[in-house]
């Protein structure tokens, strides 16, 4: 193996695109993930609280069309 391939494996770099770097959560981040997920869910519920069922369905359709 070349040094470049070893570095890619160790540091999580993409062999195809050197600009891409994979980032993995730390143990501390994994510990608070449930709290972050709960917060995100509450915020989503709050943001959608004034929309009707039809408006939420329309929003889902529009979001599905977005490219990201």
N, CA, C and O atoms as a printed pandas DataFrame, in Angstrom:
     atom_number atom_name residue_name chain_id  residue_number  x_coord  y_coord  z_coord
0              1         N          UNK        A               1    0.833   -1.193    0.000
1              2        CA          UNK        A               1    0.000    0.000    0.000
2              3         C          UNK        A               1    0.872    1.249    0.000
3              4         O          UNK        A               1    1.952    1.287    0.590
4              5         N          UNK        A               2    0.377    2.235   -0.663
5              6        CA          UNK        A               2    1.120    3.483   -0.671
6              7         C          UNK        A               2    0.810    4.277    0.592
7              8         O          UNK        A               2   -0.168    4.005    1.289
8              9         N          UNK        A               3    1.631    5.232    0.867
9             10        CA          UNK        A               3    1.418    6.092    2.033
10            11         C          UNK        A               3    0.095    6.837    1.898
11            12         O          UNK        A               3   -0.624    7.018    2.881
12            13         N          UNK        A               4   -0.224    7.268    0.682
13            14        CA          UNK        A               4   -1.475    8.001    0.454
14            15         C          UNK        A               4   -2.681    7.141    0.808
15            16         O          UNK        A               4   -3.614    7.631    1.445
16            17         N          UNK        A               5   -2.685    5.874    0.413
17            18        CA          UNK        A               5   -3.807    4.984    0.730
18            19         C          UNK        A               5   -3.917    4.755    2.229
19            20         O          UNK        A               5   -5.021    4.716    2.772
20            21         N          UNK        A               6   -2.781    4.603    2.905
21            22        CA          UNK        A               6   -2.801    4.437    4.360
22            23         C          UNK        A               6   -3.362    5.682    5.038
23            24         O          UNK        A               6   -4.172    5.575    5.959
24            25         N          UNK        A               7   -2.942    6.853    4.593
25            26        CA          UNK        A               7   -3.473    8.095    5.161
26            27         C          UNK        A               7   -4.979    8.190    4.934
27            28         O          UNK        A               7   -5.719    8.613    5.821
28            29         N          UNK        A               8   -5.421    7.803    3.761
29            30        CA          UNK        A               8   -6.854    7.843    3.462
30            31         C          UNK        A               8   -7.630    6.963    4.432
31            32         O          UNK        A               8   -8.695    7.356    4.909
32            33         N          UNK        A               9   -7.109    5.783    4.725
33            34        CA          UNK        A               9   -7.789    4.876    5.643
34            35         C          UNK        A               9   -7.755    5.407    7.069
35            36         O          UNK        A               9   -8.767    5.368    7.769
36            37         N          UNK        A              10   -6.622    5.894    7.496
37            38        CA          UNK        A              10   -6.468    6.359    8.875
38            39         C          UNK        A              10   -7.274    7.628    9.123
39            40         O          UNK        A              10   -7.951    7.742   10.144
40            41         N          UNK        A              11   -7.208    8.574    8.205
41            42        CA          UNK        A              11   -7.837    9.872    8.422
42            43         C          UNK        A              11   -9.210    9.997    7.778
43            44         O          UNK        A              11   -9.819   11.066    7.831
44            45         N          UNK        A              12   -9.708    8.927    7.171
45            46        CA          UNK        A              12  -11.053    8.939    6.612
46            47         C          UNK        A              12  -11.195    9.801    5.373
47            48         O          UNK        A              12  -12.278   10.321    5.106
48            49         N          UNK        A              13  -10.129    9.962    4.616
49            50        CA          UNK        A              13  -10.208   10.757    3.392
50            51         C          UNK        A              13  -10.725    9.884    2.257
51            52         O          UNK        A              13  -10.504    8.673    2.240
52            53         N          UNK        A              14  -11.403   10.502    1.326
53            54        CA          UNK        A              14  -11.910    9.808    0.156
54            55         C          UNK        A              14  -10.775    9.595   -0.835
55            56         O          UNK        A              14  -10.009   10.518   -1.112
56            57         N          UNK        A              15  -10.662    8.385   -1.368
57            58        CA          UNK        A              15   -9.638    8.102   -2.367
58            59         C          UNK        A              15   -9.987    8.770   -3.696
59            60         O          UNK        A              15   -9.101    9.033   -4.510
60            61         N          UNK        A              16  -11.249    9.041   -3.914
61            62        CA          UNK        A              16  -11.705    9.645   -5.162
62            63         C          UNK        A              16  -11.533   11.159   -5.136
63            64         O          UNK        A              16  -11.035   11.741   -6.100
64            65         N          UNK        A              17  -11.934   11.795   -4.055
65            66        CA          UNK        A              17  -11.894   13.248   -3.959
66            67         C          UNK        A              17  -11.179   13.627   -2.664
67            68         O          UNK        A              17  -11.706   13.416   -1.572
68            69         N          UNK        A              18   -9.998   14.176   -2.791
69            70        CA          UNK        A              18   -9.184   14.504   -1.618
70            71         C          UNK        A              18   -9.763   15.644   -0.790
71            72         O          UNK        A              18   -9.331   15.858    0.342
72            73         N          UNK        A              19  -10.736   16.384   -1.334
73            74        CA          UNK        A              19  -11.354   17.468   -0.580
74            75         C          UNK        A              19  -12.361   16.944    0.434
75            76         O          UNK        A              19  -12.709   17.644    1.385
76            77         N          UNK        A              20  -12.829   15.715    0.237
77            78        CA          UNK        A              20  -13.826   15.128    1.131
78            79         C          UNK        A              20  -13.127   14.520    2.340
79            80         O          UNK        A              20  -12.188   13.738    2.196
80            81         N          UNK        A              21  -13.586   14.881    3.517
81            82        CA          UNK        A              21  -13.061   14.297    4.751
82            83         C          UNK        A              21  -14.238   13.793    5.561
83            84         O          UNK        A              21  -15.188   14.531    5.823
84            85         N          UNK        A              22  -14.170   12.562    5.946
85            86        CA          UNK        A              22  -15.249   11.979    6.738
86            87         C          UNK        A              22  -15.071   12.381    8.196
87            88         O          UNK        A              22  -13.967   12.335    8.739
88            89         N          UNK        A              23  -16.168   12.771    8.812
89            90        CA          UNK        A              23  -16.147   13.206   10.206
90            91         C          UNK        A              23  -17.041   12.265   10.994
91            92         O          UNK        A              23  -18.176   11.999   10.599
92            93         N          UNK        A              24  -16.534   11.769   12.091
93            94        CA          UNK        A              24  -17.285   10.837   12.923
94            95         C          UNK        A              24  -17.532   11.460   14.287
95            96         O          UNK        A              24  -16.665   12.155   14.817
96            97         N          UNK        A              25  -18.714   11.216   14.864
97            98        CA          UNK        A              25  -19.015   11.793   16.180
98            99         C          UNK        A              25  -18.166   11.164   17.280
99           100         O          UNK        A              25  -17.825    9.982   17.232
100          101         N          UNK        A              26  -17.841   11.976   18.258
101          102        CA          UNK        A              26  -17.104   11.486   19.416
102          103         C          UNK        A              26  -18.064   10.754   20.349
103          104         O          UNK        A              26  -19.280   10.776   20.155
104          105         N          UNK        A              27  -17.504   10.113   21.351
105          106        CA          UNK        A              27  -18.336    9.424   22.341
106          107         C          UNK        A              27  -19.239   10.425   23.064
107          108         O          UNK        A              27  -20.401   10.132   23.349
108          109         N          UNK        A              28  -18.697   11.598   23.355
109          110        CA          UNK        A              28  -19.474   12.641   24.023
110          111         C          UNK        A              28  -20.658   13.074   23.156
111          112         O          UNK        A              28  -21.762   13.282   23.659
112          113         N          UNK        A              29  -20.417   13.205   21.862
113          114        CA          UNK        A              29  -21.495   13.574   20.940
114          115         C          UNK        A              29  -22.559   12.488   20.890
115          116         O          UNK        A              29  -23.753   12.785   20.851
116          117         N          UNK        A              30  -22.132   11.244   20.890
117          118        CA          UNK        A              30  -23.094   10.135   20.865
118          119         C          UNK        A              30  -23.932   10.116   22.141
119          120         O          UNK        A              30  -25.103    9.735   22.113
120          121         N          UNK        A              31  -23.337   10.525   23.249
121          122        CA          UNK        A              31  -24.061   10.553   24.526
122          123         C          UNK        A              31  -25.200   11.576   24.518
123          124         O          UNK        A              31  -26.258   11.336   25.100
124          125         N          UNK        A              32  -24.980   12.718   23.854
125          126        CA          UNK        A              32  -26.019   13.759   23.859
126          127         C          UNK        A              32  -26.934   13.690   22.637
127          128         O          UNK        A              32  -27.862   14.490   22.516
128          129         N          UNK        A              33  -26.685   12.756   21.742
129          130        CA          UNK        A              33  -27.509   12.648   20.536
130          131         C          UNK        A              33  -29.001   12.533   20.840
131          132         O          UNK        A              33  -29.789   13.216   20.188
132          133         N          UNK        A              34  -29.434   11.701   21.802
133          134        CA          UNK        A              34  -30.876   11.626   22.087
134          135         C          UNK        A              34  -31.478   12.980   22.483
135          136         O          UNK        A              34  -32.608   13.289   22.103
136          137         N          UNK        A              35  -30.738   13.777   23.234
137          138        CA          UNK        A              35  -31.224   15.102   23.629
138          139         C          UNK        A              35  -31.336   16.019   22.409
139          140         O          UNK        A              35  -32.304   16.768   22.280
140          141         N          UNK        A              36  -30.358   15.959   21.529
141          142        CA          UNK        A              36  -30.391   16.781   20.316
142          143         C          UNK        A              36  -31.559   16.371   19.419
143          144         O          UNK        A              36  -32.236   17.219   18.837
144          145         N          UNK        A              37  -31.781   15.077   19.318
145          146        CA          UNK        A              37  -32.883   14.581   18.494
146          147         C          UNK        A              37  -34.229   15.030   19.065
147          148         O          UNK        A              37  -35.120   15.432   18.317
148          149         N          UNK        A              38  -34.373   14.961   20.371
149          150        CA          UNK        A              38  -35.611   15.402   21.024
150          151         C          UNK        A              38  -35.839   16.897   20.785
151          152         O          UNK        A              38  -36.958   17.315   20.485
152          153         N          UNK        A              39  -34.790   17.696   20.916
153          154        CA          UNK        A              39  -34.889   19.137   20.679
154          155         C          UNK        A              39  -35.324   19.415   19.241
155          156         O          UNK        A              39  -36.200   20.245   18.999
156          157         N          UNK        A              40  -34.710   18.723   18.300
157          158        CA          UNK        A              40  -35.048   18.908   16.885
158          159         C          UNK        A              40  -36.503   18.550   16.628
159          160         O          UNK        A              40  -37.188   19.242   15.875
160          161         N          UNK        A              41  -36.977   17.481   17.242
161          162        CA          UNK        A              41  -38.364   17.061   17.057
162          163         C          UNK        A              41  -39.332   18.101   17.613
163          164         O          UNK        A              41  -40.344   18.411   16.986
164          165         N          UNK        A              42  -39.018   18.638   18.790
165          166        CA          UNK        A              42  -39.869   19.670   19.387
166          167         C          UNK        A              42  -39.902   20.924   18.515
167          168         O          UNK        A              42  -40.959   21.530   18.340
168          169         N          UNK        A              43  -38.759   21.310   17.972
169          170        CA          UNK        A              43  -38.696   22.488   17.100
170          171         C          UNK        A              43  -39.510   22.261   15.831
171          172         O          UNK        A              43  -40.228   23.157   15.387
172          173         N          UNK        A              44  -39.405   21.084   15.253
173          174        CA          UNK        A              44  -40.187   20.769   14.051
174          175         C          UNK        A              44  -41.676   20.828   14.346
175          176         O          UNK        A              44  -42.451   21.393   13.574
176          177         N          UNK        A              45  -42.069   20.244   15.466
177          178        CA          UNK        A              45  -43.483   20.275   15.856
178          179         C          UNK        A              45  -43.968   21.714   16.032
179          180         O          UNK        A              45  -45.067   22.063   15.603
180          181         N          UNK        A              46  -43.141   22.543   16.666
181          182        CA          UNK        A              46  -43.495   23.941   16.881
182          183         C          UNK        A              46  -43.648   24.683   15.550
183          184         O          UNK        A              46  -44.607   25.430   15.356
184          185         N          UNK        A              47  -42.699   24.473   14.639
185          186        CA          UNK        A              47  -42.738   25.161   13.349
186          187         C          UNK        A              47  -43.961   24.775   12.526
187          188         O          UNK        A              47  -44.487   25.591   11.769
188          189         N          UNK        A              48  -44.410   23.544   12.670
189          190        CA          UNK        A              48  -45.552   23.062   11.886
190          191         C          UNK        A              48  -46.888   23.258   12.591
191          192         O          UNK        A              48  -47.934   22.972   12.009
192          193         N          UNK        A              49  -46.875   23.733   13.813
193          194        CA          UNK        A              49  -48.087   23.774   14.635
194          195         C          UNK        A              49  -49.208   24.645   14.063
195          196         O          UNK        A              49  -50.382   24.383   14.325
196          197         N          UNK        A              50  -48.871   25.658   13.300
197          198        CA          UNK        A              50  -49.910   26.532   12.734
198          199         C          UNK        A              50  -50.355   26.116   11.336
199          200         O          UNK        A              50  -51.193   26.787   10.732
200          201         N          UNK        A              51  -49.809   25.024   10.814
201          202        CA          UNK        A              51  -50.174   24.573    9.476
202          203         C          UNK        A              51  -51.281   23.527    9.548
203          204         O          UNK        A              51  -51.341   22.724   10.480
204          205         N          UNK        A              52  -52.146   23.556    8.554
205          206        CA          UNK        A              52  -53.200   22.539    8.473
206          207         C          UNK        A              52  -52.598   21.236    7.935
207          208         O          UNK        A              52  -51.457   21.209    7.473
208          209         N          UNK        A              53  -53.376   20.170    8.004
209          210        CA          UNK        A              53  -52.930   18.876    7.482
210          211         C          UNK        A              53  -52.615   18.984    5.994
211          212         O          UNK        A              53  -51.634   18.413    5.517
212          213         N          UNK        A              54  -53.445   19.711    5.271
213          214        CA          UNK        A              54  -53.233   19.900    3.834
214          215         C          UNK        A              54  -51.949   20.690    3.565
215          216         O          UNK        A              54  -51.194   20.368    2.647
216          217         N          UNK        A              55  -51.711   21.713    4.364
217          218        CA          UNK        A              55  -50.496   22.523    4.189
218          219         C          UNK        A              55  -49.245   21.703    4.490
219          220         O          UNK        A              55  -48.228   21.848    3.813
220          221         N          UNK        A              56  -49.318   20.855    5.491
221          222        CA          UNK        A              56  -48.173   19.993    5.816
222          223         C          UNK        A              56  -47.910   19.029    4.665
223          224         O          UNK        A              56  -46.756   18.803    4.302
224          225         N          UNK        A              57  -48.964   18.459    4.087
225          226        CA          UNK        A              57  -48.808   17.558    2.944
226          227         C          UNK        A              57  -48.185   18.292    1.762
227          228         O          UNK        A              57  -47.315   17.752    1.078
228          229         N          UNK        A              58  -48.629   19.521    1.523
229          230        CA          UNK        A              58  -48.081   20.332    0.433
230          231         C          UNK        A              58  -46.606   20.653    0.694
231          232         O          UNK        A              58  -45.783   20.599   -0.220
232          233         N          UNK        A              59  -46.284   20.981    1.927
233          234        CA          UNK        A              59  -44.897   21.266    2.291
234          235         C          UNK        A              59  -44.012   20.047    2.037
235          236         O          UNK        A              59  -42.905   20.182    1.515
236          237         N          UNK        A              60  -44.490   18.869    2.401
237          238        CA          UNK        A              60  -43.719   17.636    2.167
238          239         C          UNK        A              60  -43.470   17.424    0.680
239          240         O          UNK        A              60  -42.377   17.020    0.283
240          241         N          UNK        A              61  -44.482   17.697   -0.147
241          242        CA          UNK        A              61  -44.317   17.555   -1.596
242          243         C          UNK        A              61  -43.275   18.535   -2.127
243          244         O          UNK        A              61  -42.433   18.171   -2.948
244          245         N          UNK        A              62  -43.336   19.767   -1.658
245          246        CA          UNK        A              62  -42.368   20.773   -2.098
246          247         C          UNK        A              62  -40.955   20.437   -1.632
247          248         O          UNK        A              62  -39.996   20.595   -2.387
248          249         N          UNK        A              63  -40.826   19.978   -0.403
249          250        CA          UNK        A              63  -39.506   19.617    0.130
250          251         C          UNK        A              63  -38.896   18.450   -0.655
251          252         O          UNK        A              63  -37.681   18.394   -0.845
252          253         N          UNK        A              64  -39.738   17.527   -1.106
253          254        CA          UNK        A              64  -39.254   16.381   -1.880
254          255         C          UNK        A              64  -38.665   16.818   -3.224
255          256         O          UNK        A              64  -37.830   16.115   -3.792
256          257         N          UNK        A              65  -39.092   17.960   -3.726
257          258        CA          UNK        A              65  -38.598   18.469   -5.005
258          259         C          UNK        A              65  -37.254   19.186   -4.883
259          260         O          UNK        A              65  -36.558   19.368   -5.882
260          261         N          UNK        A              66  -36.889   19.588   -3.683
261          262        CA          UNK        A              66  -35.641   20.328   -3.492
262          263         C          UNK        A              66  -34.434   19.440   -3.752
263          264         O          UNK        A              66  -34.437   18.250   -3.436
264          265         N          UNK        A              67  -33.421   20.031   -4.324
265          266        CA          UNK        A              67  -32.155   19.320   -4.543
266          267         C          UNK        A              67  -31.152   19.825   -3.522
267          268         O          UNK        A              67  -30.904   21.027   -3.421
268          269         N          UNK        A              68  -30.594   18.922   -2.787
269          270        CA          UNK        A              68  -29.558   19.293   -1.818
270          271         C          UNK        A              68  -28.607   18.169   -1.608
271          272         O          UNK        A              68  -27.666   18.295   -0.825
